[in-house]
PDB file of C-alpha atoms in Angstrom:
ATOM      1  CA  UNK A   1       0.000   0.000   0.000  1.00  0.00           C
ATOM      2  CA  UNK A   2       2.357   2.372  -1.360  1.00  0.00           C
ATOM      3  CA  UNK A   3       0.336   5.425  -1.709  1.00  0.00           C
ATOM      4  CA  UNK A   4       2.162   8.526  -2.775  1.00  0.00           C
ATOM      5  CA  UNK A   5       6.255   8.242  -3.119  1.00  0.00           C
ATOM      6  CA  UNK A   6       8.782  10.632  -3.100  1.00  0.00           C
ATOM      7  CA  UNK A   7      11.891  10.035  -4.529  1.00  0.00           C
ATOM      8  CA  UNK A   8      15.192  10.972  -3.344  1.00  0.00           C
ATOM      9  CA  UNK A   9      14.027  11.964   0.402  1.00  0.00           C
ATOM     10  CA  UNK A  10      17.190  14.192   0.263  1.00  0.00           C
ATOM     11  CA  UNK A  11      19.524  15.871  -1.550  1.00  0.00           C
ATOM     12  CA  UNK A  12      22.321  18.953  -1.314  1.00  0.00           C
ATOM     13  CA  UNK A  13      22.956  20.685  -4.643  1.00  0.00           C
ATOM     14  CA  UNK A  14      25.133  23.761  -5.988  1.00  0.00           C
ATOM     15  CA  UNK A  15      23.673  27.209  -6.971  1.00  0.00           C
ATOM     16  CA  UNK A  16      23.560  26.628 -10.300  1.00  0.00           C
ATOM     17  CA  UNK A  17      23.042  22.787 -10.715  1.00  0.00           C
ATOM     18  CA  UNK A  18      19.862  20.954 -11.903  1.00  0.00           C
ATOM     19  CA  UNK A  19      18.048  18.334 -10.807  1.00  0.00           C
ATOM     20  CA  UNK A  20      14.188  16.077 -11.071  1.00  0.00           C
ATOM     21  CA  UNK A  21      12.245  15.201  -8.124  1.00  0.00           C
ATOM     22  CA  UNK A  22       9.927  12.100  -8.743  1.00  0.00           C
ATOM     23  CA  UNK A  23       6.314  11.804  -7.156  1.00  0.00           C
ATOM     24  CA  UNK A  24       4.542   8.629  -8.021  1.00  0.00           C
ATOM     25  CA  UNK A  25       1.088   7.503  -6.956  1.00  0.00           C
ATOM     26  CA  UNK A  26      -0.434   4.044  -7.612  1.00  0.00           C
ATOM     27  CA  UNK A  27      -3.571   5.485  -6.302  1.00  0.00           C
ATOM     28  CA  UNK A  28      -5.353   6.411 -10.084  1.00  0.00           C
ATOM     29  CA  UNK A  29      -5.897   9.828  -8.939  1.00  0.00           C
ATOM     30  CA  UNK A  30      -6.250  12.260 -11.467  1.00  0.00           C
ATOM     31  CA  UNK A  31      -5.042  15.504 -10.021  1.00  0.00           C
ATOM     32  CA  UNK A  32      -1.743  15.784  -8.502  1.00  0.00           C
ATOM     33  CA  UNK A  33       0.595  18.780  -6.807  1.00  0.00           C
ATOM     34  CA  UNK A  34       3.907  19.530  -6.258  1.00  0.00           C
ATOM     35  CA  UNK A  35       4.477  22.081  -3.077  1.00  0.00           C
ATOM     36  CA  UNK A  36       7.118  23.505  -0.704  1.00  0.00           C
ATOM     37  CA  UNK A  37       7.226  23.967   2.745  1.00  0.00           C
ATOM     38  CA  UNK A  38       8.916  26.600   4.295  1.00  0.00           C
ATOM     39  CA  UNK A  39       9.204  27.721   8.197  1.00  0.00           C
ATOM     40  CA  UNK A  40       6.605  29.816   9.570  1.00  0.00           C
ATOM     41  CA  UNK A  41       5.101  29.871   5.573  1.00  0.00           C
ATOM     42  CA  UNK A  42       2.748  26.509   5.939  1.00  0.00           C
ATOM     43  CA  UNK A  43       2.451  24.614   2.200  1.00  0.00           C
ATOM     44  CA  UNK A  44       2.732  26.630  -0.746  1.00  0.00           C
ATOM     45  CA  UNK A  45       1.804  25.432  -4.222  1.00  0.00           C
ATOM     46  CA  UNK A  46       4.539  25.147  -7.151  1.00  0.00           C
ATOM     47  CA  UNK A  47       2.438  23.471  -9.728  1.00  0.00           C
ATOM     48  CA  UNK A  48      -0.427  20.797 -10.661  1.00  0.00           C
ATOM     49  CA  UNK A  49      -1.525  18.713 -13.028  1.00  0.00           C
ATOM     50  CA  UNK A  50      -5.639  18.176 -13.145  1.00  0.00           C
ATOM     51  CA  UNK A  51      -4.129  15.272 -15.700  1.00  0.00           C
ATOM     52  CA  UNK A  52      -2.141  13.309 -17.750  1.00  0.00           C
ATOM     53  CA  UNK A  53      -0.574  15.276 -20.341  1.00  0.00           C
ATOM     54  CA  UNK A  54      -1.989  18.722 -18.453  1.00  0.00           C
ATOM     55  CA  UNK A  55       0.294  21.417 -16.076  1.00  0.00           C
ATOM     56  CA  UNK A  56      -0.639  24.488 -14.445  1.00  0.00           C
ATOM     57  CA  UNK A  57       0.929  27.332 -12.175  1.00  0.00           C
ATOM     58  CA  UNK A  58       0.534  27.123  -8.682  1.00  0.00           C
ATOM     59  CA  UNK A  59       1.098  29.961  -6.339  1.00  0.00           C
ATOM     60  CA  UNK A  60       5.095  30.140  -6.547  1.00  0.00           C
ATOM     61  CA  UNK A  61       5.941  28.020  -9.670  1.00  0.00           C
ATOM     62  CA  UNK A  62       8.886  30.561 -11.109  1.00  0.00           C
ATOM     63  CA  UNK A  63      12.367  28.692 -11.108  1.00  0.00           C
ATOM     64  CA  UNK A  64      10.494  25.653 -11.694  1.00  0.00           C
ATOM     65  CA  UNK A  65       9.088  23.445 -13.944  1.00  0.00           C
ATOM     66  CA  UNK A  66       7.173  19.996 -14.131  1.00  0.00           C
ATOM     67  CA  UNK A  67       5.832  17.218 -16.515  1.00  0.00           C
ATOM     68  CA  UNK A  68       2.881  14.856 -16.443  1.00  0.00           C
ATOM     69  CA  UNK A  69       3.615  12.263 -18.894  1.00  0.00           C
ATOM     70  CA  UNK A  70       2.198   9.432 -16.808  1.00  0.00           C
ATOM     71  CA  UNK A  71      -1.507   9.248 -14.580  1.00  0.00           C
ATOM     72  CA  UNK A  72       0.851   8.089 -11.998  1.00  0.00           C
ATOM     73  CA  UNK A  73       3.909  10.267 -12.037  1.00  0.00           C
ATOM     74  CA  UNK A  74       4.568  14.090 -11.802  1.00  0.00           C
ATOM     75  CA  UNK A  75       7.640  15.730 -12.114  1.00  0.00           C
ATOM     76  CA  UNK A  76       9.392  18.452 -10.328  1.00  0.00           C
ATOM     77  CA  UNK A  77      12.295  19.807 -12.308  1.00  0.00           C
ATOM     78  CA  UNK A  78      14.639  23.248 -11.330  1.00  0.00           C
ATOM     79  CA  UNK A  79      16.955  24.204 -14.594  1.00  0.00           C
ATOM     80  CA  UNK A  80      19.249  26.245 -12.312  1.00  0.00           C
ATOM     81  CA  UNK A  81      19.020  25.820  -8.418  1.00  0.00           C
ATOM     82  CA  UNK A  82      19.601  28.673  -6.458  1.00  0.00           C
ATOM     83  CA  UNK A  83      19.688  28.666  -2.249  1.00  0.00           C
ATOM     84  CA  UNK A  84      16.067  30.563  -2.227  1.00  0.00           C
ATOM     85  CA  UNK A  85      14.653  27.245  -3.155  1.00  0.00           C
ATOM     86  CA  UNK A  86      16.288  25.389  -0.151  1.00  0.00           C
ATOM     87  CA  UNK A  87      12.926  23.695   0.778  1.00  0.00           C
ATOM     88  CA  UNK A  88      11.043  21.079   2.113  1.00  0.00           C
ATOM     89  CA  UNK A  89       9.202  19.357  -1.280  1.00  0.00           C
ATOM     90  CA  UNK A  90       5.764  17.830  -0.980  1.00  0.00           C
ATOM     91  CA  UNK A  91       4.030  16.072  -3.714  1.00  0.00           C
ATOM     92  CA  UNK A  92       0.382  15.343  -3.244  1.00  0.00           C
ATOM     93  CA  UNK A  93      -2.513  13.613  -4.811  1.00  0.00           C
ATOM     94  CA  UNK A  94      -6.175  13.305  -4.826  1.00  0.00           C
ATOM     95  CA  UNK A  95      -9.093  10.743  -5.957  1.00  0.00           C
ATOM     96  CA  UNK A  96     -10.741  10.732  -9.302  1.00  0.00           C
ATOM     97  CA  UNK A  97     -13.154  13.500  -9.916  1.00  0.00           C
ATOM     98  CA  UNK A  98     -16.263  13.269  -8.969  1.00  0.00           C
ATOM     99  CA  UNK A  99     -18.119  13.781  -5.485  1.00  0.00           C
ATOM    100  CA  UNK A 100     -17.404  15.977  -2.583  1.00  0.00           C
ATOM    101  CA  UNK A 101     -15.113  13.534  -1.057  1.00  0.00           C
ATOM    102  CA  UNK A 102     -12.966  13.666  -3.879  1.00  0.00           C
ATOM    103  CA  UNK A 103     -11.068  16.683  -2.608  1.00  0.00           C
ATOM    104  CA  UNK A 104      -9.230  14.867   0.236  1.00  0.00           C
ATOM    105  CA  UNK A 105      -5.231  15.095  -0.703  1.00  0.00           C
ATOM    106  CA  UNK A 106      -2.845  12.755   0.134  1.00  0.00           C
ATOM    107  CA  UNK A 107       0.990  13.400   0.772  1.00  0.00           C
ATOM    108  CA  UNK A 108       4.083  12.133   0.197  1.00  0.00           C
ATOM    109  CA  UNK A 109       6.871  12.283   2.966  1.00  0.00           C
ATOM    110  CA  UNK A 110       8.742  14.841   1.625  1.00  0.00           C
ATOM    111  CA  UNK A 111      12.210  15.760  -0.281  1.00  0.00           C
ATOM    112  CA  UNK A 112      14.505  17.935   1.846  1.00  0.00           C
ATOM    113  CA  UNK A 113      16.586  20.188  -0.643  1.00  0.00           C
ATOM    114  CA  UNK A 114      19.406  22.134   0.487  1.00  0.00           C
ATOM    115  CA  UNK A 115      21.009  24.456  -2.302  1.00  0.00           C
ATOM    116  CA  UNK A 116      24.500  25.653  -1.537  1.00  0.00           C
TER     117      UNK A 116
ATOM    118  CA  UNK B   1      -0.365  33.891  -2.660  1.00  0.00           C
ATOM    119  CA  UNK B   2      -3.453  33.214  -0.461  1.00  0.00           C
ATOM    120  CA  UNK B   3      -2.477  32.015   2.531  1.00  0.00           C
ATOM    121  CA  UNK B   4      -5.066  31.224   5.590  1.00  0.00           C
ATOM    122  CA  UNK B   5      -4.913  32.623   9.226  1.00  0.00           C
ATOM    123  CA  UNK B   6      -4.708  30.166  11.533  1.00  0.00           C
ATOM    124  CA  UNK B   7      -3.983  30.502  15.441  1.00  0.00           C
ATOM    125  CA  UNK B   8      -2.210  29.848  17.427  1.00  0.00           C
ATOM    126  CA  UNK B   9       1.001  29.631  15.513  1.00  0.00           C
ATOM    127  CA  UNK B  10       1.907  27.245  18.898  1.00  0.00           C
ATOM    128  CA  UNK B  11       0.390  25.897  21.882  1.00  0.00           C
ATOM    129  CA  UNK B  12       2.463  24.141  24.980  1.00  0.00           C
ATOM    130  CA  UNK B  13      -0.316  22.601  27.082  1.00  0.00           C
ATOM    131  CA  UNK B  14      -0.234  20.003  29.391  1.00  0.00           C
ATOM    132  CA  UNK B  15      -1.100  16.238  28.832  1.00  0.00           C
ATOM    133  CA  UNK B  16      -4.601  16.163  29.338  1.00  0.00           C
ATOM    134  CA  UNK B  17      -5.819  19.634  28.495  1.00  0.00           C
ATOM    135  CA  UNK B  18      -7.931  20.321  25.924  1.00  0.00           C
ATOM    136  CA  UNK B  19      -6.652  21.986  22.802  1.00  0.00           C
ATOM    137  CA  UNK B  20      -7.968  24.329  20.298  1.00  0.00           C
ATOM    138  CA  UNK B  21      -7.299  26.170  17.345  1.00  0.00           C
ATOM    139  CA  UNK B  22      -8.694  27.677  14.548  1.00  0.00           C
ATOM    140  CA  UNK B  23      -8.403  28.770  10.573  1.00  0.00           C
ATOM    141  CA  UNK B  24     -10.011  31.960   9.040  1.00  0.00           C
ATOM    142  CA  UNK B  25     -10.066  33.221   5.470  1.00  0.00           C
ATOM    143  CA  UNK B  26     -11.195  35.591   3.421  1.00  0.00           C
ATOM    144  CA  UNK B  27     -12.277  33.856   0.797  1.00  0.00           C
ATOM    145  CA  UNK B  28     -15.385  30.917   0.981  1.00  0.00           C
ATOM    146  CA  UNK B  29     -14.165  27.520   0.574  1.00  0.00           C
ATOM    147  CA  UNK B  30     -16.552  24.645  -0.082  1.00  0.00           C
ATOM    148  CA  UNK B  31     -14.107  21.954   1.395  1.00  0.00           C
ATOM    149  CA  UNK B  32     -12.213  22.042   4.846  1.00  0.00           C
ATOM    150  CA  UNK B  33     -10.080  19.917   5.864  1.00  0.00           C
ATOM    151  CA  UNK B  34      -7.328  19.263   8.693  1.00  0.00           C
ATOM    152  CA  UNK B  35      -3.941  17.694   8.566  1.00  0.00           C
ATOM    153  CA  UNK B  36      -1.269  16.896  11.076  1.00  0.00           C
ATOM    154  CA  UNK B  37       2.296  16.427  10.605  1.00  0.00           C
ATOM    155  CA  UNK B  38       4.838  15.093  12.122  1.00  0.00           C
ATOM    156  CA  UNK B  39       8.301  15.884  12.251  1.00  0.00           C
ATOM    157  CA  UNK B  40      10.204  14.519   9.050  1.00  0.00           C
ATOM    158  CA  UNK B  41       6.797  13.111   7.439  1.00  0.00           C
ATOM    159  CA  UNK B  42       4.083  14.371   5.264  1.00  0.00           C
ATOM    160  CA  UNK B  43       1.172  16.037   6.284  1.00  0.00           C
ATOM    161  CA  UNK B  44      -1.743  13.076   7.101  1.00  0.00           C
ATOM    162  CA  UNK B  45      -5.702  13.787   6.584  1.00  0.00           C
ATOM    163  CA  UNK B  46      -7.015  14.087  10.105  1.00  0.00           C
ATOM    164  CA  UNK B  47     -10.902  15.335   9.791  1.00  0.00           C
ATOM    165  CA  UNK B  48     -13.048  16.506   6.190  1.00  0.00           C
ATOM    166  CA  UNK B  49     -15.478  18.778   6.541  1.00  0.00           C
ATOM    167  CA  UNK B  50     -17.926  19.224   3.423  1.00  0.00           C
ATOM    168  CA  UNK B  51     -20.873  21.101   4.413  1.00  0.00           C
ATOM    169  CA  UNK B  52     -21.433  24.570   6.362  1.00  0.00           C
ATOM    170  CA  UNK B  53     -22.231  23.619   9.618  1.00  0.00           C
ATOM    171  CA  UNK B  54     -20.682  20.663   9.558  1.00  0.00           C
ATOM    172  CA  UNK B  55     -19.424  19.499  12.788  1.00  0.00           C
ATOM    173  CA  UNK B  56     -17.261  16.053  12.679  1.00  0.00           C
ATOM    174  CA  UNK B  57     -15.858  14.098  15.287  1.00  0.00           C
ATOM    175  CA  UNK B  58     -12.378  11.552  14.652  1.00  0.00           C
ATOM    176  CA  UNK B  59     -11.767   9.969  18.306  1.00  0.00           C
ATOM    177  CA  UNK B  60     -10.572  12.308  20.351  1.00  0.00           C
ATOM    178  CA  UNK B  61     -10.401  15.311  17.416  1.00  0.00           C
ATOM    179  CA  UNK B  62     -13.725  17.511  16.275  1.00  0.00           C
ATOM    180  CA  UNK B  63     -13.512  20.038  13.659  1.00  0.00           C
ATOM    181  CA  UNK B  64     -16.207  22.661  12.577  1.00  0.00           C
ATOM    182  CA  UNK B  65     -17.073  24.067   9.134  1.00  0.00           C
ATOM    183  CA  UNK B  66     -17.827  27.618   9.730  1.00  0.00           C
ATOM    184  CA  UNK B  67     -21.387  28.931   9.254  1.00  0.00           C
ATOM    185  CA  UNK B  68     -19.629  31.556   6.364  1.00  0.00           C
ATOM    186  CA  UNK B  69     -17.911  29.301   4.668  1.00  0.00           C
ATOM    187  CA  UNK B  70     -14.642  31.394   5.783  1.00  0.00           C
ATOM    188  CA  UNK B  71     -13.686  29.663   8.828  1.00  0.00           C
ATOM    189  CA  UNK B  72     -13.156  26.125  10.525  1.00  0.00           C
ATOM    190  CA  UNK B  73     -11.751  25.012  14.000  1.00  0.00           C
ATOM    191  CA  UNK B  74     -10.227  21.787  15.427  1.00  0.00           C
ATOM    192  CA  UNK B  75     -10.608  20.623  19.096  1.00  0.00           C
ATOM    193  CA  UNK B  76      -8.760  17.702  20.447  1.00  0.00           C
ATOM    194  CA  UNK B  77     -10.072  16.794  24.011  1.00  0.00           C
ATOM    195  CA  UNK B  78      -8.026  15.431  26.527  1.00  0.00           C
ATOM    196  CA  UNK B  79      -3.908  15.548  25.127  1.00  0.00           C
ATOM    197  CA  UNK B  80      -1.495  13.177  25.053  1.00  0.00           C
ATOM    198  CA  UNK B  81       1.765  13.771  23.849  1.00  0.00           C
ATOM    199  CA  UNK B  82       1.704  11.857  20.766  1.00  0.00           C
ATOM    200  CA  UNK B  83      -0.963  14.644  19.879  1.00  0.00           C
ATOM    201  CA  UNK B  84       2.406  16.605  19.265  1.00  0.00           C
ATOM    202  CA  UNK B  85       3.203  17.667  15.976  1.00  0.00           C
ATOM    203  CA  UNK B  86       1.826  20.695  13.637  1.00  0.00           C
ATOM    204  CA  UNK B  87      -1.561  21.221  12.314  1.00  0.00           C
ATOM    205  CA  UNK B  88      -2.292  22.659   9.257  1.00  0.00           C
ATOM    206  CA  UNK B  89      -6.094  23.719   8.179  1.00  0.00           C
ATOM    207  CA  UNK B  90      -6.306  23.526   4.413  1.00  0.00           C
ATOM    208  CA  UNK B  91      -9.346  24.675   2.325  1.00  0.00           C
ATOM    209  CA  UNK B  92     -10.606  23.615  -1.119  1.00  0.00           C
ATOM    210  CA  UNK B  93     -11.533  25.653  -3.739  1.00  0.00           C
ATOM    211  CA  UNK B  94     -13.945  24.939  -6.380  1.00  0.00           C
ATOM    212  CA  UNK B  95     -12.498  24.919 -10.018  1.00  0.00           C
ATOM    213  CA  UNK B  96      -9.075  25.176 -11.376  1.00  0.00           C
ATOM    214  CA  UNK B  97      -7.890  21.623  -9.719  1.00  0.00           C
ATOM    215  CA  UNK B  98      -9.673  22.405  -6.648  1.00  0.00           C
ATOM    216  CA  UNK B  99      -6.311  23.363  -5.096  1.00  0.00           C
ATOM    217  CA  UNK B 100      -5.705  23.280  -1.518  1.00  0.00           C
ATOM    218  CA  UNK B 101      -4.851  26.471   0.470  1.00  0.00           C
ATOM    219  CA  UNK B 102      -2.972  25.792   3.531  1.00  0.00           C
ATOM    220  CA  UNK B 103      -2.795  27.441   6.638  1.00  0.00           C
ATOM    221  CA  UNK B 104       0.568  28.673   8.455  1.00  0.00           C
ATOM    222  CA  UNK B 105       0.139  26.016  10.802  1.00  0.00           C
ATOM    223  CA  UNK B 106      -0.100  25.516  14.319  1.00  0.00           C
ATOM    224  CA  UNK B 107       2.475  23.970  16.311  1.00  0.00           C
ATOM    225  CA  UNK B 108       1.623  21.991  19.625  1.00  0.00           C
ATOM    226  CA  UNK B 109       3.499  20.479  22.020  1.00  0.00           C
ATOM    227  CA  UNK B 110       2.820  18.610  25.005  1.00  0.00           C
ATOM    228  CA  UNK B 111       3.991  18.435  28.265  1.00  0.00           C
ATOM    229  CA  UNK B 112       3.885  15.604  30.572  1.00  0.00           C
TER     230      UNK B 112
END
């Protein structure tokens, strides 16, 4: 009962480096979200994807970018790391549209990031 | 970016006591919910509320949907200290994903 997976858990960088963060779900839930947590800040949201093959702009998306090639998968990419983004990374999920209940998320457990 | 008030921002009670906190925003939500998280992990879906009005109950947790649609509040009776960890309200927009707004959390710790 896998749920929603993060993958790595952490990871240190260099200002200037790139790297993908990997949420998968095995869940079939249609929408999924990528967001970071900062102290004192709560969750903000980078990006979604309402579906396979569709993106959209969260809240704080710039520096970032993501890809929904799979139902299961969404990707968190950053081109150029720089230390503002030294974050805690949650991906999240939710149920198949359709019905009130459907709005309950699920979480992963998070990718620490530290950008030097 | 719309972020929702919630308070306390921490609480140090005593094992036992009753807690209580709340979320308000200026905006109407049609979904509320409440999450807890613990240090290192993700947050986890404590209570759903759907309705205005709504009041739900989750063992020793009850949360409230607010009469306006802009507010909610979470009681836990009777503390232990597992109850420690941060809570985070989150509403649910209608529309455009439904994206969750989170609050700024409230941190609670228990002492013995």
């Amino acid at each position: 009962n896998a749920g929603v997976t993060q993958t790595p858990k952490f990871r240190v960088l260099k200002t200037g480096q790139s790297m993908t963060l990997l949420c998968a779900q095995d869940m079939n839930h249609e929408y999924m979200y990528w967001y970071r947590q900062d102290p004192g800040m709560g969750l903000r949201l980078i990006h979604y994807s309402v579906g396979e093959g569709t993106t959209a702009k969260g809240e704080v998306p710039d520096g970032y970018n993501v890809s929904r090639l799979k139902k299961q998968n969404f990707l968190l990419g950053l081109e150029s790391a720089a230390p503002s983004q030294t974050s805690v990374y949650f991906c999240a999920s939710r149920r198949p549209v359709g019905g009130a209940k459907n709005t309950e998320a699920f979480f992963g457990q998070g990718t620490r990031l530290t950008v030097v | 970016g719309q972020q929702l008030n919630q308070s306390p921002q921490s609480m140090f009670i005593q094992e036992g006591e009753d807690v209580s906190m709340n979320c308000t925003s200026s905006s109407i939500f049609n979904t509320w919910l409440w999450y807890k998280q613990d240090p290192g992990e993700g947050p986890v879906l404590l209570i759903a509320l759907y309705k205005a009005g709504e009041l739900t109950s989750n063992g020793r947790l009850t949360a409230q949907f607010g009469i306006t649609r802009k507010d909610s509040f979470l009681n836990i009776s009777a503390s232990i200290p597992s109850d420690v960890g941060i809570y985070f309200c989150a509403g649910v927009s209608t529309g455009g994903g439904n994206k969750l707004t989170f609050g700024t959390g409230t941190q609670l710790k228990v002492e013995l």
